[in-house]
Amino acid sequence: MTSILKTENVHLYYGEKEALHGFDIEFEQNEITALIGPSGCGKSTFLRCLNRMNDLRNNTTVTGSFKIGDRDIYAPTTDMTELRKEIGMVFQQPNPFPFSVYDNVAYGLRIAGVKDKKVLDEVVEKSLKQAAVWDEVKDDLNKNALSFSGGQQQRICIARVLAVKPKIILMDEPTSALDPISSAKIEDTLLELKKDFTIIIVTHNMQQASRIADKTAFMLNGDLIEYNKTSKMFLNPDKQQTSDYLNGEFG
Amino acid sequence: MEINKKILMPSKETRQERFGRTLSFISISAIVVLVALILYFIISKGISTFTDNHVNLWDFISRQDWSPSTIGKDGKPEVGALPMIVTSFSVTFLSALLATPFAIAAGIYMTVIGPKKSRGFLQTVIELLVGIPSVVYGFIGLTIIVPIVRTLFGGTGFGILSATLVLFVMVLPTITSLTVDSLNAVPKHLSEASLALGATRWQTIYKVILRSATPGILTAIIFGMARAFGEALAVQMVIGNAILMPKNLITPSSTLTSQLTTGIGNTVMGTLGNNALWSLALVLLLMSLFFNILVKLIGKRGKF
Ligand SMILES: Nc1ncnc2c1ncn2[C@@H]1O[C@H](COP(=O)(O)OP(=O)(O)O)[C@@H](O)[C@H]1O
Ligand SMILES: [Mg+2]
């Protein structure tokens, strides 16, 4: 196993309020890591540090070290657009652009200056196939992405991220707005995708974490309580707090 | 017995609702009747030029001589509205064309890139501009724009150029405020998605925000054009009011509206001179109908 992303001593402040209190974690390549924990414990906040989406919010201060390989994510020389092409993100609510399916998936390439129709066609098809939505949209590539179901929209959004060929994909509760069948499809897709990508997924659904994640991190009030192999964590957690949470004692 | 009576009698709330419903029904009916009457009046008056005075419809929209009260060379009165139609469309399109880039730039500044404080300031300025009466714009145009145009381009200074500049200032707030609305309506999560894909801020503005807001911006432009097309007073003060085919942007000419305001006091009801003006009004009515339909069509096509 090779480590791909490592953070040390991460503190994050929203104004005066500290939302993350010294967070050390290391993610392995081609694995799915789940972040679980009660609502408001800082899962989204941490995830948004990794591709610097928190920079968009006023009043946030981040300290600590974030390394992808041996590069520092927060180094002043970091090119934000390159970073975000390397670390993609899928959001909680499916958020396709109000354009055609094709234009959605081709977006990342086009902003990078790719104009060759053949390249675009190939990447669009491949990405939609990887996201397991090709069969459902292949005849309607010119239809507005918003005319599809929520589950299809979310997989179009996943394809849109895949088209950029990121190394790491961050997902913030990608199935929480979807029905169980769509969620199951997306879970299957993720298991396929981990061959080529590294996935860090926030979920409030513990069954989901146990089904798909190789490792699971349990967070509470801005602290990392336990980080372990998923099988170990769910069967025999090291910490009392983890066991309480998994047994539904709080949260 | 008591209970029975209570249930069968309409309650206070029911009576209140009936009263309210009747009241709003009466108001709506009054409005509908009023609109219908106005439409009937304009249409019947407007077509009497063609039905009663036997003016050829084609002559009306294609000929360039306008003197409905006198007999022309061929023994018939001259009722050619083409110069006014051309001038009306010219000032409308030119002012919208000029105002749109400014409106979009201001809209982006106010919704995406500007600091919060200056947004409020600009909002106030725009509301102020909307509230200024047209005669004030016309007066400013007459005392400032016309002399400047005269010095820069020669001629009298009256004409399409001056009217365009005055209308530009008048439609700018309309187009800007509607553009701001449509930019604000673009969901924030779309910009986030774009930035998370590695787009720069400008790429996001240009390829996601503006593109998503396009139907709304088109609607804004059409509302601006409708305002420009219908503006009478301010235009009348700077256009020169000569019913001539405009040869360039600085010769005096006349729009449909300016001819209406100029002529309506000098004609007698029921004569051709008067009816011909009603026909101009009918053209205006049809155009505003057309603008309305256009807005509806665009609204139907661009929904999130
Ligand atoms: N933009 C923000 N400004 C201030 N506080 C915030 C902001 N976003 C989140 N928080 C706070 O930070 C904490 C962590 O939130 P979040 O990361 O969204 O939790 P989770 O995703 O685990 O539910 C919460 O207490 C929340 O209220
Ligand atoms: Mg969250």
JSON list of C-alpha atoms in Angstrom, two decimals, chain A residues 20-234:
[
{"chain": "A", "resi": 20, "resn": "LEU", "atom": "CA", "xyz": [-11.07, 20.98, 13.51]},
{"chain": "A", "resi": 21, "resn": "HIS", "atom": "CA", "xyz": [-8.67, 20.44, 16.40]},
{"chain": "A", "resi": 22, "resn": "GLY", "atom": "CA", "xyz": [-5.46, 18.91, 15.11]},
{"chain": "A", "resi": 23, "resn": "PHE", "atom": "CA", "xyz": [-6.24, 16.28, 12.57]},
{"chain": "A", "resi": 24, "resn": "ASP", "atom": "CA", "xyz": [-3.69, 13.66, 11.44]},
{"chain": "A", "resi": 25, "resn": "ILE", "atom": "CA", "xyz": [-4.69, 11.17, 8.79]},
{"chain": "A", "resi": 26, "resn": "GLU", "atom": "CA", "xyz": [-3.12, 9.35, 5.89]},
{"chain": "A", "resi": 27, "resn": "PHE", "atom": "CA", "xyz": [-5.00, 8.02, 2.85]},
{"chain": "A", "resi": 28, "resn": "GLU", "atom": "CA", "xyz": [-3.90, 5.02, 0.81]},
{"chain": "A", "resi": 29, "resn": "GLN", "atom": "CA", "xyz": [-3.87, 4.91, -2.96]},
{"chain": "A", "resi": 30, "resn": "ASN", "atom": "CA", "xyz": [-6.67, 2.96, -4.71]},
{"chain": "A", "resi": 31, "resn": "GLU", "atom": "CA", "xyz": [-8.64, 2.57, -1.55]},
{"chain": "A", "resi": 32, "resn": "ILE", "atom": "CA", "xyz": [-11.98, 3.87, -0.44]},
{"chain": "A", "resi": 33, "resn": "THR", "atom": "CA", "xyz": [-11.80, 5.68, 2.86]},
{"chain": "A", "resi": 34, "resn": "ALA", "atom": "CA", "xyz": [-15.01, 6.60, 4.63]},
{"chain": "A", "resi": 35, "resn": "LEU", "atom": "CA", "xyz": [-15.38, 9.53, 7.02]},
{"chain": "A", "resi": 36, "resn": "ILE", "atom": "CA", "xyz": [-18.21, 8.97, 9.46]},
{"chain": "A", "resi": 37, "resn": "GLY", "atom": "CA", "xyz": [-19.47, 10.80, 12.49]},
{"chain": "A", "resi": 38, "resn": "PRO", "atom": "CA", "xyz": [-22.48, 12.70, 13.77]},
{"chain": "A", "resi": 39, "resn": "SER", "atom": "CA", "xyz": [-23.74, 15.68, 11.87]},
{"chain": "A", "resi": 40, "resn": "GLY", "atom": "CA", "xyz": [-21.75, 18.84, 12.54]},
{"chain": "A", "resi": 41, "resn": "CYS", "atom": "CA", "xyz": [-18.57, 17.02, 13.58]},
{"chain": "A", "resi": 42, "resn": "GLY", "atom": "CA", "xyz": [-16.58, 18.55, 10.74]},
{"chain": "A", "resi": 43, "resn": "LYS", "atom": "CA", "xyz": [-16.61, 15.88, 8.01]},
{"chain": "A", "resi": 44, "resn": "SER", "atom": "CA", "xyz": [-17.47, 18.29, 5.19]},
{"chain": "A", "resi": 45, "resn": "THR", "atom": "CA", "xyz": [-15.17, 20.91, 6.62]},
{"chain": "A", "resi": 46, "resn": "PHE", "atom": "CA", "xyz": [-12.23, 18.50, 6.54]},
{"chain": "A", "resi": 47, "resn": "LEU", "atom": "CA", "xyz": [-13.08, 17.24, 3.06]},
{"chain": "A", "resi": 48, "resn": "ARG", "atom": "CA", "xyz": [-13.25, 20.77, 1.69]},
{"chain": "A", "resi": 49, "resn": "CYS", "atom": "CA", "xyz": [-9.76, 21.48, 3.05]},
{"chain": "A", "resi": 50, "resn": "LEU", "atom": "CA", "xyz": [-8.29, 18.82, 0.80]},
{"chain": "A", "resi": 51, "resn": "ASN", "atom": "CA", "xyz": [-9.15, 20.60, -2.47]},
{"chain": "A", "resi": 52, "resn": "ARG", "atom": "CA", "xyz": [-9.10, 24.02, -0.85]},
{"chain": "A", "resi": 53, "resn": "MET", "atom": "CA", "xyz": [-12.80, 24.68, -1.39]},
{"chain": "A", "resi": 54, "resn": "ASN", "atom": "CA", "xyz": [-12.83, 26.28, 2.05]},
{"chain": "A", "resi": 55, "resn": "ASP", "atom": "CA", "xyz": [-10.72, 29.08, 0.58]},
{"chain": "A", "resi": 56, "resn": "LEU", "atom": "CA", "xyz": [-13.91, 30.26, -1.13]},
{"chain": "A", "resi": 57, "resn": "ARG", "atom": "CA", "xyz": [-15.58, 30.98, 2.19]},
{"chain": "A", "resi": 58, "resn": "ASN", "atom": "CA", "xyz": [-14.74, 34.16, 4.00]},
{"chain": "A", "resi": 59, "resn": "ASN", "atom": "CA", "xyz": [-13.33, 34.02, 7.45]},
{"chain": "A", "resi": 60, "resn": "THR", "atom": "CA", "xyz": [-11.82, 30.54, 7.36]},
{"chain": "A", "resi": 61, "resn": "THR", "atom": "CA", "xyz": [-8.28, 29.92, 8.57]},
{"chain": "A", "resi": 62, "resn": "VAL", "atom": "CA", "xyz": [-6.51, 26.63, 7.99]},
{"chain": "A", "resi": 63, "resn": "THR", "atom": "CA", "xyz": [-3.24, 25.57, 9.59]},
{"chain": "A", "resi": 64, "resn": "GLY", "atom": "CA", "xyz": [-1.29, 22.31, 9.48]},
{"chain": "A", "resi": 65, "resn": "SER", "atom": "CA", "xyz": [0.30, 20.27, 6.78]},
{"chain": "A", "resi": 66, "resn": "PHE", "atom": "CA", "xyz": [-1.37, 18.72, 3.75]},
{"chain": "A", "resi": 67, "resn": "LYS", "atom": "CA", "xyz": [0.82, 16.66, 1.47]},
{"chain": "A", "resi": 68, "resn": "ILE", "atom": "CA", "xyz": [-0.11, 14.98, -1.77]},
{"chain": "A", "resi": 69, "resn": "GLY", "atom": "CA", "xyz": [2.92, 12.88, -2.52]},
{"chain": "A", "resi": 70, "resn": "ASP", "atom": "CA", "xyz": [5.62, 15.25, -1.33]},
{"chain": "A", "resi": 71, "resn": "ARG", "atom": "CA", "xyz": [3.89, 18.42, -2.50]},
{"chain": "A", "resi": 72, "resn": "ASP", "atom": "CA", "xyz": [2.29, 20.81, -0.07]},
{"chain": "A", "resi": 73, "resn": "ILE", "atom": "CA", "xyz": [-1.34, 21.53, -1.00]},
{"chain": "A", "resi": 74, "resn": "TYR", "atom": "CA", "xyz": [-1.29, 24.89, 0.79]},
{"chain": "A", "resi": 75, "resn": "ALA", "atom": "CA", "xyz": [2.09, 26.04, -0.53]},
{"chain": "A", "resi": 76, "resn": "PRO", "atom": "CA", "xyz": [1.89, 29.58, -1.91]},
{"chain": "A", "resi": 77, "resn": "THR", "atom": "CA", "xyz": [3.05, 28.24, -5.28]},
{"chain": "A", "resi": 78, "resn": "THR", "atom": "CA", "xyz": [0.16, 25.78, -5.56]},
{"chain": "A", "resi": 79, "resn": "ASP", "atom": "CA", "xyz": [-1.85, 26.32, -8.71]},
{"chain": "A", "resi": 80, "resn": "MET", "atom": "CA", "xyz": [-5.40, 26.02, -7.44]},
{"chain": "A", "resi": 81, "resn": "THR", "atom": "CA", "xyz": [-6.84, 24.94, -10.79]},
{"chain": "A", "resi": 82, "resn": "GLU", "atom": "CA", "xyz": [-4.21, 22.19, -11.15]},
{"chain": "A", "resi": 83, "resn": "LEU", "atom": "CA", "xyz": [-4.86, 21.03, -7.60]},
{"chain": "A", "resi": 84, "resn": "ARG", "atom": "CA", "xyz": [-8.59, 20.76, -8.21]},
{"chain": "A", "resi": 85, "resn": "LYS", "atom": "CA", "xyz": [-8.02, 18.83, -11.41]},
{"chain": "A", "resi": 86, "resn": "GLU", "atom": "CA", "xyz": [-5.96, 16.40, -9.37]},
{"chain": "A", "resi": 87, "resn": "ILE", "atom": "CA", "xyz": [-8.42, 16.21, -6.47]},
{"chain": "A", "resi": 88, "resn": "GLY", "atom": "CA", "xyz": [-11.97, 16.11, -7.82]},
{"chain": "A", "resi": 89, "resn": "MET", "atom": "CA", "xyz": [-15.14, 16.54, -5.80]},
{"chain": "A", "resi": 90, "resn": "VAL", "atom": "CA", "xyz": [-18.68, 15.18, -5.92]},
{"chain": "A", "resi": 91, "resn": "PHE", "atom": "CA", "xyz": [-21.25, 17.08, -3.90]},
{"chain": "A", "resi": 92, "resn": "GLN", "atom": "CA", "xyz": [-24.16, 16.04, -1.73]},
{"chain": "A", "resi": 93, "resn": "GLN", "atom": "CA", "xyz": [-26.82, 17.43, -4.02]},
{"chain": "A", "resi": 94, "resn": "PRO", "atom": "CA", "xyz": [-26.45, 16.36, -7.65]},
{"chain": "A", "resi": 95, "resn": "ASN", "atom": "CA", "xyz": [-25.38, 19.61, -9.31]},
{"chain": "A", "resi": 96, "resn": "PRO", "atom": "CA", "xyz": [-25.11, 19.14, -13.07]},
{"chain": "A", "resi": 97, "resn": "PHE", "atom": "CA", "xyz": [-24.91, 22.33, -15.11]},
{"chain": "A", "resi": 98, "resn": "PRO", "atom": "CA", "xyz": [-28.13, 23.15, -16.95]},
{"chain": "A", "resi": 99, "resn": "PHE", "atom": "CA", "xyz": [-26.44, 22.04, -20.18]},
{"chain": "A", "resi": 100, "resn": "SER", "atom": "CA", "xyz": [-26.51, 18.85, -22.20]},
{"chain": "A", "resi": 101, "resn": "VAL", "atom": "CA", "xyz": [-25.06, 15.65, -20.72]},
{"chain": "A", "resi": 102, "resn": "TYR", "atom": "CA", "xyz": [-22.22, 15.92, -23.23]},
{"chain": "A", "resi": 103, "resn": "ASP", "atom": "CA", "xyz": [-21.38, 19.51, -22.33]},
{"chain": "A", "resi": 104, "resn": "ASN", "atom": "CA", "xyz": [-21.42, 18.60, -18.65]},
{"chain": "A", "resi": 105, "resn": "VAL", "atom": "CA", "xyz": [-18.95, 15.78, -18.98]},
{"chain": "A", "resi": 106, "resn": "ALA", "atom": "CA", "xyz": [-16.78, 17.65, -21.49]},
{"chain": "A", "resi": 107, "resn": "TYR", "atom": "CA", "xyz": [-16.65, 20.75, -19.29]},
{"chain": "A", "resi": 108, "resn": "GLY", "atom": "CA", "xyz": [-13.42, 19.93, -17.46]},
{"chain": "A", "resi": 109, "resn": "LEU", "atom": "CA", "xyz": [-11.59, 19.19, -20.69]},
{"chain": "A", "resi": 110, "resn": "ARG", "atom": "CA", "xyz": [-12.88, 22.25, -22.47]},
{"chain": "A", "resi": 111, "resn": "ILE", "atom": "CA", "xyz": [-11.79, 24.62, -19.72]},
{"chain": "A", "resi": 112, "resn": "ALA", "atom": "CA", "xyz": [-8.38, 22.96, -19.96]},
{"chain": "A", "resi": 113, "resn": "GLY", "atom": "CA", "xyz": [-8.33, 23.94, -23.63]},
{"chain": "A", "resi": 114, "resn": "VAL", "atom": "CA", "xyz": [-9.15, 20.61, -25.29]},
{"chain": "A", "resi": 115, "resn": "LYS", "atom": "CA", "xyz": [-11.04, 21.29, -28.52]},
{"chain": "A", "resi": 116, "resn": "ASP", "atom": "CA", "xyz": [-10.48, 18.13, -30.55]},
{"chain": "A", "resi": 117, "resn": "LYS", "atom": "CA", "xyz": [-13.93, 16.63, -31.08]},
{"chain": "A", "resi": 118, "resn": "LYS", "atom": "CA", "xyz": [-12.59, 13.10, -31.26]},
{"chain": "A", "resi": 119, "resn": "VAL", "atom": "CA", "xyz": [-10.78, 13.36, -27.94]},
{"chain": "A", "resi": 120, "resn": "LEU", "atom": "CA", "xyz": [-13.83, 14.89, -26.32]},
{"chain": "A", "resi": 121, "resn": "ASP", "atom": "CA", "xyz": [-16.13, 12.19, -27.70]},
{"chain": "A", "resi": 122, "resn": "GLU", "atom": "CA", "xyz": [-13.86, 9.45, -26.43]},
{"chain": "A", "resi": 123, "resn": "VAL", "atom": "CA", "xyz": [-13.45, 10.89, -22.96]},
{"chain": "A", "resi": 124, "resn": "VAL", "atom": "CA", "xyz": [-17.17, 11.61, -22.59]},
{"chain": "A", "resi": 125, "resn": "GLU", "atom": "CA", "xyz": [-18.05, 8.05, -23.52]},
{"chain": "A", "resi": 126, "resn": "LYS", "atom": "CA", "xyz": [-15.37, 6.49, -21.34]},
{"chain": "A", "resi": 127, "resn": "SER", "atom": "CA", "xyz": [-16.25, 8.62, -18.31]},
{"chain": "A", "resi": 128, "resn": "LEU", "atom": "CA", "xyz": [-19.96, 7.93, -18.60]},
{"chain": "A", "resi": 129, "resn": "LYS", "atom": "CA", "xyz": [-19.19, 4.21, -18.87]},
{"chain": "A", "resi": 130, "resn": "GLN", "atom": "CA", "xyz": [-16.93, 4.34, -15.81]},
{"chain": "A", "resi": 131, "resn": "ALA", "atom": "CA", "xyz": [-19.70, 6.09, -13.92]},
{"chain": "A", "resi": 132, "resn": "ALA", "atom": "CA", "xyz": [-22.07, 3.32, -15.02]},
{"chain": "A", "resi": 133, "resn": "VAL", "atom": "CA", "xyz": [-24.57, 5.68, -16.58]},
{"chain": "A", "resi": 134, "resn": "TRP", "atom": "CA", "xyz": [-23.64, 5.35, -20.26]},
{"chain": "A", "resi": 135, "resn": "ASP", "atom": "CA", "xyz": [-26.38, 2.89, -21.13]},
{"chain": "A", "resi": 136, "resn": "GLU", "atom": "CA", "xyz": [-29.01, 5.18, -19.69]},
{"chain": "A", "resi": 137, "resn": "VAL", "atom": "CA", "xyz": [-27.88, 8.38, -21.41]},
{"chain": "A", "resi": 138, "resn": "LYS", "atom": "CA", "xyz": [-26.10, 7.31, -24.59]},
{"chain": "A", "resi": 139, "resn": "ASP", "atom": "CA", "xyz": [-29.09, 8.10, -26.81]},
{"chain": "A", "resi": 140, "resn": "ASP", "atom": "CA", "xyz": [-29.72, 11.44, -25.12]},
{"chain": "A", "resi": 141, "resn": "LEU", "atom": "CA", "xyz": [-26.28, 13.00, -24.88]},
{"chain": "A", "resi": 142, "resn": "ASN", "atom": "CA", "xyz": [-27.70, 16.28, -26.17]},
{"chain": "A", "resi": 143, "resn": "LYS", "atom": "CA", "xyz": [-30.54, 16.35, -23.69]},
{"chain": "A", "resi": 144, "resn": "ASN", "atom": "CA", "xyz": [-30.36, 18.69, -20.73]},
{"chain": "A", "resi": 145, "resn": "ALA", "atom": "CA", "xyz": [-28.71, 16.88, -17.82]},
{"chain": "A", "resi": 146, "resn": "LEU", "atom": "CA", "xyz": [-31.41, 18.22, -15.50]},
{"chain": "A", "resi": 147, "resn": "SER", "atom": "CA", "xyz": [-34.06, 16.17, -17.29]},
{"chain": "A", "resi": 148, "resn": "PHE", "atom": "CA", "xyz": [-32.64, 12.95, -15.79]},
{"chain": "A", "resi": 149, "resn": "SER", "atom": "CA", "xyz": [-33.45, 11.39, -12.42]},
{"chain": "A", "resi": 150, "resn": "GLY", "atom": "CA", "xyz": [-31.51, 12.37, -9.30]},
{"chain": "A", "resi": 151, "resn": "GLY", "atom": "CA", "xyz": [-29.50, 9.16, -9.34]},
{"chain": "A", "resi": 152, "resn": "GLN", "atom": "CA", "xyz": [-28.63, 9.57, -13.00]},
{"chain": "A", "resi": 153, "resn": "GLN", "atom": "CA", "xyz": [-27.71, 13.22, -12.41]},
{"chain": "A", "resi": 154, "resn": "GLN", "atom": "CA", "xyz": [-25.35, 12.21, -9.62]},
{"chain": "A", "resi": 155, "resn": "ARG", "atom": "CA", "xyz": [-23.65, 9.64, -11.84]},
{"chain": "A", "resi": 156, "resn": "ILE", "atom": "CA", "xyz": [-23.38, 12.26, -14.61]},
{"chain": "A", "resi": 157, "resn": "CYS", "atom": "CA", "xyz": [-21.66, 14.47, -12.02]},
{"chain": "A", "resi": 158, "resn": "ILE", "atom": "CA", "xyz": [-19.32, 11.59, -11.16]},
{"chain": "A", "resi": 159, "resn": "ALA", "atom": "CA", "xyz": [-18.56, 11.17, -14.88]},
{"chain": "A", "resi": 160, "resn": "ARG", "atom": "CA", "xyz": [-17.90, 14.90, -15.10]},
{"chain": "A", "resi": 161, "resn": "VAL", "atom": "CA", "xyz": [-15.24, 14.53, -12.40]},
{"chain": "A", "resi": 162, "resn": "LEU", "atom": "CA", "xyz": [-13.77, 11.36, -13.91]},
{"chain": "A", "resi": 163, "resn": "ALA", "atom": "CA", "xyz": [-13.32, 13.09, -17.27]},
{"chain": "A", "resi": 164, "resn": "VAL", "atom": "CA", "xyz": [-10.70, 15.33, -15.70]},
{"chain": "A", "resi": 165, "resn": "LYS", "atom": "CA", "xyz": [-8.76, 12.20, -14.59]},
{"chain": "A", "resi": 166, "resn": "PRO", "atom": "CA", "xyz": [-8.19, 13.20, -10.98]},
{"chain": "A", "resi": 167, "resn": "LYS", "atom": "CA", "xyz": [-5.99, 11.10, -8.73]},
{"chain": "A", "resi": 168, "resn": "ILE", "atom": "CA", "xyz": [-8.28, 11.49, -5.76]},
{"chain": "A", "resi": 169, "resn": "ILE", "atom": "CA", "xyz": [-12.05, 11.92, -5.68]},
{"chain": "A", "resi": 170, "resn": "LEU", "atom": "CA", "xyz": [-13.69, 13.54, -2.68]},
{"chain": "A", "resi": 171, "resn": "MET", "atom": "CA", "xyz": [-17.36, 12.73, -2.14]},
{"chain": "A", "resi": 172, "resn": "ASP", "atom": "CA", "xyz": [-19.54, 14.51, 0.39]},
{"chain": "A", "resi": 173, "resn": "GLU", "atom": "CA", "xyz": [-22.52, 12.27, 1.14]},
{"chain": "A", "resi": 174, "resn": "PRO", "atom": "CA", "xyz": [-23.03, 11.60, -2.57]},
{"chain": "A", "resi": 175, "resn": "THR", "atom": "CA", "xyz": [-26.02, 9.31, -2.04]},
{"chain": "A", "resi": 176, "resn": "SER", "atom": "CA", "xyz": [-27.84, 11.03, 0.80]},
{"chain": "A", "resi": 177, "resn": "ALA", "atom": "CA", "xyz": [-30.24, 12.77, -1.60]},
{"chain": "A", "resi": 178, "resn": "LEU", "atom": "CA", "xyz": [-30.97, 9.59, -3.54]},
{"chain": "A", "resi": 179, "resn": "ASP", "atom": "CA", "xyz": [-33.29, 6.60, -3.26]},
{"chain": "A", "resi": 180, "resn": "PRO", "atom": "CA", "xyz": [-31.86, 3.21, -2.14]},
{"chain": "A", "resi": 181, "resn": "ILE", "atom": "CA", "xyz": [-31.68, 1.73, -5.63]},
{"chain": "A", "resi": 182, "resn": "SER", "atom": "CA", "xyz": [-29.75, 4.68, -7.05]},
{"chain": "A", "resi": 183, "resn": "SER", "atom": "CA", "xyz": [-27.52, 4.61, -3.97]},
{"chain": "A", "resi": 184, "resn": "ALA", "atom": "CA", "xyz": [-26.76, 0.93, -4.48]},
{"chain": "A", "resi": 185, "resn": "LYS", "atom": "CA", "xyz": [-25.83, 1.61, -8.11]},
{"chain": "A", "resi": 186, "resn": "ILE", "atom": "CA", "xyz": [-23.46, 4.36, -7.06]},
{"chain": "A", "resi": 187, "resn": "GLU", "atom": "CA", "xyz": [-21.88, 2.13, -4.42]},
{"chain": "A", "resi": 188, "resn": "ASP", "atom": "CA", "xyz": [-21.21, -0.52, -7.09]},
{"chain": "A", "resi": 189, "resn": "THR", "atom": "CA", "xyz": [-19.73, 2.17, -9.30]},
{"chain": "A", "resi": 190, "resn": "LEU", "atom": "CA", "xyz": [-17.39, 3.31, -6.56]},
{"chain": "A", "resi": 191, "resn": "LEU", "atom": "CA", "xyz": [-16.14, -0.23, -5.96]},
{"chain": "A", "resi": 192, "resn": "GLU", "atom": "CA", "xyz": [-15.28, -0.41, -9.68]},
{"chain": "A", "resi": 193, "resn": "LEU", "atom": "CA", "xyz": [-13.66, 3.03, -9.64]},
{"chain": "A", "resi": 194, "resn": "LYS", "atom": "CA", "xyz": [-11.20, 2.34, -6.86]},
{"chain": "A", "resi": 195, "resn": "LYS", "atom": "CA", "xyz": [-9.06, 0.34, -9.31]},
{"chain": "A", "resi": 196, "resn": "ASP", "atom": "CA", "xyz": [-8.16, 3.62, -10.98]},
{"chain": "A", "resi": 197, "resn": "PHE", "atom": "CA", "xyz": [-8.85, 6.26, -8.38]},
{"chain": "A", "resi": 198, "resn": "THR", "atom": "CA", "xyz": [-8.51, 6.95, -4.70]},
{"chain": "A", "resi": 199, "resn": "ILE", "atom": "CA", "xyz": [-11.82, 7.78, -3.07]},
{"chain": "A", "resi": 200, "resn": "ILE", "atom": "CA", "xyz": [-12.50, 9.63, 0.16]},
{"chain": "A", "resi": 201, "resn": "ILE", "atom": "CA", "xyz": [-16.19, 9.57, 0.96]},
{"chain": "A", "resi": 202, "resn": "VAL", "atom": "CA", "xyz": [-18.17, 11.26, 3.70]},
{"chain": "A", "resi": 203, "resn": "THR", "atom": "CA", "xyz": [-21.24, 9.30, 4.67]},
{"chain": "A", "resi": 204, "resn": "HIS", "atom": "CA", "xyz": [-23.69, 9.34, 7.53]},
{"chain": "A", "resi": 205, "resn": "ASN", "atom": "CA", "xyz": [-24.82, 5.88, 6.51]},
{"chain": "A", "resi": 206, "resn": "MET", "atom": "CA", "xyz": [-22.77, 3.36, 8.48]},
{"chain": "A", "resi": 207, "resn": "GLN", "atom": "CA", "xyz": [-23.98, 0.41, 6.41]},
{"chain": "A", "resi": 208, "resn": "GLN", "atom": "CA", "xyz": [-22.70, 2.19, 3.35]},
{"chain": "A", "resi": 209, "resn": "ALA", "atom": "CA", "xyz": [-19.30, 2.66, 4.98]},
{"chain": "A", "resi": 210, "resn": "SER", "atom": "CA", "xyz": [-19.17, -1.00, 5.97]},
{"chain": "A", "resi": 211, "resn": "ARG", "atom": "CA", "xyz": [-20.11, -2.12, 2.46]},
{"chain": "A", "resi": 212, "resn": "ILE", "atom": "CA", "xyz": [-17.65, -0.11, 0.42]},
{"chain": "A", "resi": 213, "resn": "ALA", "atom": "CA", "xyz": [-14.85, 1.36, 2.54]},
{"chain": "A", "resi": 214, "resn": "ASP", "atom": "CA", "xyz": [-11.47, -0.25, 3.06]},
{"chain": "A", "resi": 215, "resn": "LYS", "atom": "CA", "xyz": [-10.74, 2.07, 5.94]},
{"chain": "A", "resi": 216, "resn": "THR", "atom": "CA", "xyz": [-13.03, 4.17, 8.05]},
{"chain": "A", "resi": 217, "resn": "ALA", "atom": "CA", "xyz": [-12.32, 7.27, 10.08]},
{"chain": "A", "resi": 218, "resn": "PHE", "atom": "CA", "xyz": [-14.66, 8.15, 12.92]},
{"chain": "A", "resi": 219, "resn": "MET", "atom": "CA", "xyz": [-14.89, 11.83, 13.81]},
{"chain": "A", "resi": 220, "resn": "LEU", "atom": "CA", "xyz": [-16.46, 13.56, 16.76]},
{"chain": "A", "resi": 221, "resn": "ASN", "atom": "CA", "xyz": [-16.65, 17.31, 17.43]},
{"chain": "A", "resi": 222, "resn": "GLY", "atom": "CA", "xyz": [-13.76, 18.15, 15.15]},
{"chain": "A", "resi": 223, "resn": "ASP", "atom": "CA", "xyz": [-11.47, 15.37, 16.40]},
{"chain": "A", "resi": 224, "resn": "LEU", "atom": "CA", "xyz": [-10.42, 12.16, 14.73]},
{"chain": "A", "resi": 225, "resn": "ILE", "atom": "CA", "xyz": [-11.36, 9.53, 17.30]},
{"chain": "A", "resi": 226, "resn": "GLU", "atom": "CA", "xyz": [-10.43, 6.35, 15.49]},
{"chain": "A", "resi": 227, "resn": "TYR", "atom": "CA", "xyz": [-9.01, 5.41, 12.10]},
{"chain": "A", "resi": 228, "resn": "ASN", "atom": "CA", "xyz": [-8.92, 1.74, 11.25]},
{"chain": "A", "resi": 229, "resn": "LYS", "atom": "CA", "xyz": [-9.64, -0.96, 8.72]},
{"chain": "A", "resi": 230, "resn": "THR", "atom": "CA", "xyz": [-13.39, -0.93, 8.21]},
{"chain": "A", "resi": 231, "resn": "SER", "atom": "CA", "xyz": [-13.80, -4.59, 9.18]},
{"chain": "A", "resi": 232, "resn": "LYS", "atom": "CA", "xyz": [-11.89, -4.04, 12.41]},
{"chain": "A", "resi": 233, "resn": "MET", "atom": "CA", "xyz": [-13.71, -0.82, 13.20]},
{"chain": "A", "resi": 234, "resn": "PHE", "atom": "CA", "xyz": [-17.18, -2.25, 12.82]}
]
